[in-house]
């Protein structure tokens, strides 16, 4: 069974993914993130068809501590954050957590 990508975030963030064919998304307007983002992320986490959740890095600040810990420690679905500039980092760790190996590890030979 193949799993799908879910995108959670503002209308501006989710629109590009929707145009690219992502069918699962939770749109939360910027002015409602503090009240509605936790529920949107919980909905994506609880969807058995979702293998990857994509969010903007800045949106993590709007999550409650409990939900943030849930997504950061979740193996399936795996959270991938985008944005935040080059200093945000973390994509290597996210890939390693998702598949169990470090694809970017350099050979020591």
Coordinates of C-alpha atoms in Angstrom, one line a residue:
X1 CA 0.0 0.0 0.0
X2 CA 1.5 3.3 -1.0
X3 CA 1.2 6.2 1.4
X4 CA 0.5 9.8 0.6
X5 CA 1.9 13.2 1.4
X6 CA -0.1 15.6 3.6
X7 CA 0.6 19.3 3.7
X8 CA -0.4 21.4 6.7
X9 CA -0.1 25.2 6.7
X10 CA -1.3 28.5 5.4
X11 CA -3.3 28.8 2.1
X12 CA -0.2 30.2 0.5
X13 CA 2.0 27.3 1.6
X14 CA -0.5 24.5 0.7
X15 CA -1.6 25.9 -2.7
X16 CA 1.6 24.9 -4.6
X17 CA 1.5 21.4 -3.3
X18 CA -2.2 21.1 -4.2
X19 CA -1.3 22.3 -7.8
X20 CA 1.4 19.6 -7.9
X21 CA -1.1 16.9 -7.1
X22 CA -1.0 16.5 -3.3
X23 CA -4.5 15.4 -2.4
X24 CA -4.3 15.5 1.4
X25 CA -3.9 18.9 3.0
X26 CA -5.0 20.9 6.1
X27 CA -5.2 24.6 5.4
X28 CA -5.0 26.9 8.4
X29 CA -5.1 30.7 7.8
X30 CA -2.2 32.6 9.5
X31 CA -4.5 34.4 11.9
X32 CA -5.9 31.1 13.2
X33 CA -2.8 29.1 13.6
X34 CA -2.6 29.4 17.4
X35 CA -6.1 28.0 17.7
X36 CA -6.4 25.5 14.8
X37 CA -2.9 24.2 13.9
X38 CA -2.8 21.6 16.6
X39 CA -6.0 20.0 15.4
X40 CA -4.9 20.1 11.8
X41 CA -1.6 18.3 12.6
X42 CA -3.4 15.8 14.8
X43 CA -5.7 15.1 11.9
X44 CA -2.8 14.4 9.6
X45 CA -1.0 12.3 12.2
X46 CA -4.1 10.2 12.6
X47 CA -4.6 9.5 8.9
X48 CA -3.4 6.0 8.2
X49 CA -2.9 6.8 4.5
X50 CA -0.3 9.6 5.3
X51 CA 3.4 8.7 5.2
X52 CA 4.9 12.2 5.2
X53 CA 3.6 15.4 6.7
X54 CA 5.0 18.6 5.2
X55 CA 4.9 21.9 7.1
X56 CA 6.7 25.2 7.0
X57 CA 9.5 25.4 9.6
X58 CA 8.0 28.6 11.2
X59 CA 4.7 26.9 11.9
X60 CA 6.3 24.6 14.5
X61 CA 6.3 27.6 16.8
X62 CA 2.5 27.7 16.7
X63 CA 2.1 24.1 18.0
X64 CA 1.5 23.1 21.6
X65 CA 4.4 21.3 23.3
X66 CA 2.5 18.0 23.2
X67 CA 1.7 18.1 19.5
X68 CA 5.2 19.3 18.6
X69 CA 6.7 16.4 20.5
X70 CA 4.3 14.0 18.7
X71 CA 5.4 15.1 15.2
X72 CA 9.1 15.4 16.1
X73 CA 9.2 11.8 17.4
X74 CA 6.8 10.3 14.9
X75 CA 8.4 7.8 12.6
X76 CA 5.3 7.2 10.5
X77 CA 4.1 9.6 9.3
X78 CA 7.4 11.5 9.2
X79 CA 7.4 15.2 9.5
X80 CA 9.4 17.2 6.9
X81 CA 9.7 20.9 7.4
X82 CA 10.6 23.4 4.7
X83 CA 11.6 27.0 4.8
X84 CA 13.5 28.9 7.4
X85 CA 16.5 29.6 5.1
X86 CA 19.7 27.6 4.8
X87 CA 20.4 27.8 8.5
X88 CA 17.3 25.8 9.4
X89 CA 19.0 22.5 8.6
X90 CA 17.5 19.3 9.9
X91 CA 16.6 17.7 6.5
X92 CA 19.4 15.2 6.8
X93 CA 18.2 14.2 10.2
X94 CA 14.6 13.9 9.0
X95 CA 15.6 11.7 6.1
X96 CA 17.8 9.5 8.4
X97 CA 14.9 9.1 10.9
X98 CA 12.4 8.3 8.1
X99 CA 14.5 5.6 6.4
X100 CA 16.9 4.6 9.1
X101 CA 20.2 5.3 7.4
X102 CA 22.2 8.4 6.6
X103 CA 22.2 8.8 2.8
X104 CA 24.6 11.7 3.0
X105 CA 27.2 10.0 5.1
X106 CA 30.6 10.4 3.5
X107 CA 32.9 7.4 3.0
X108 CA 35.9 7.3 5.3
X109 CA 38.1 5.4 2.9

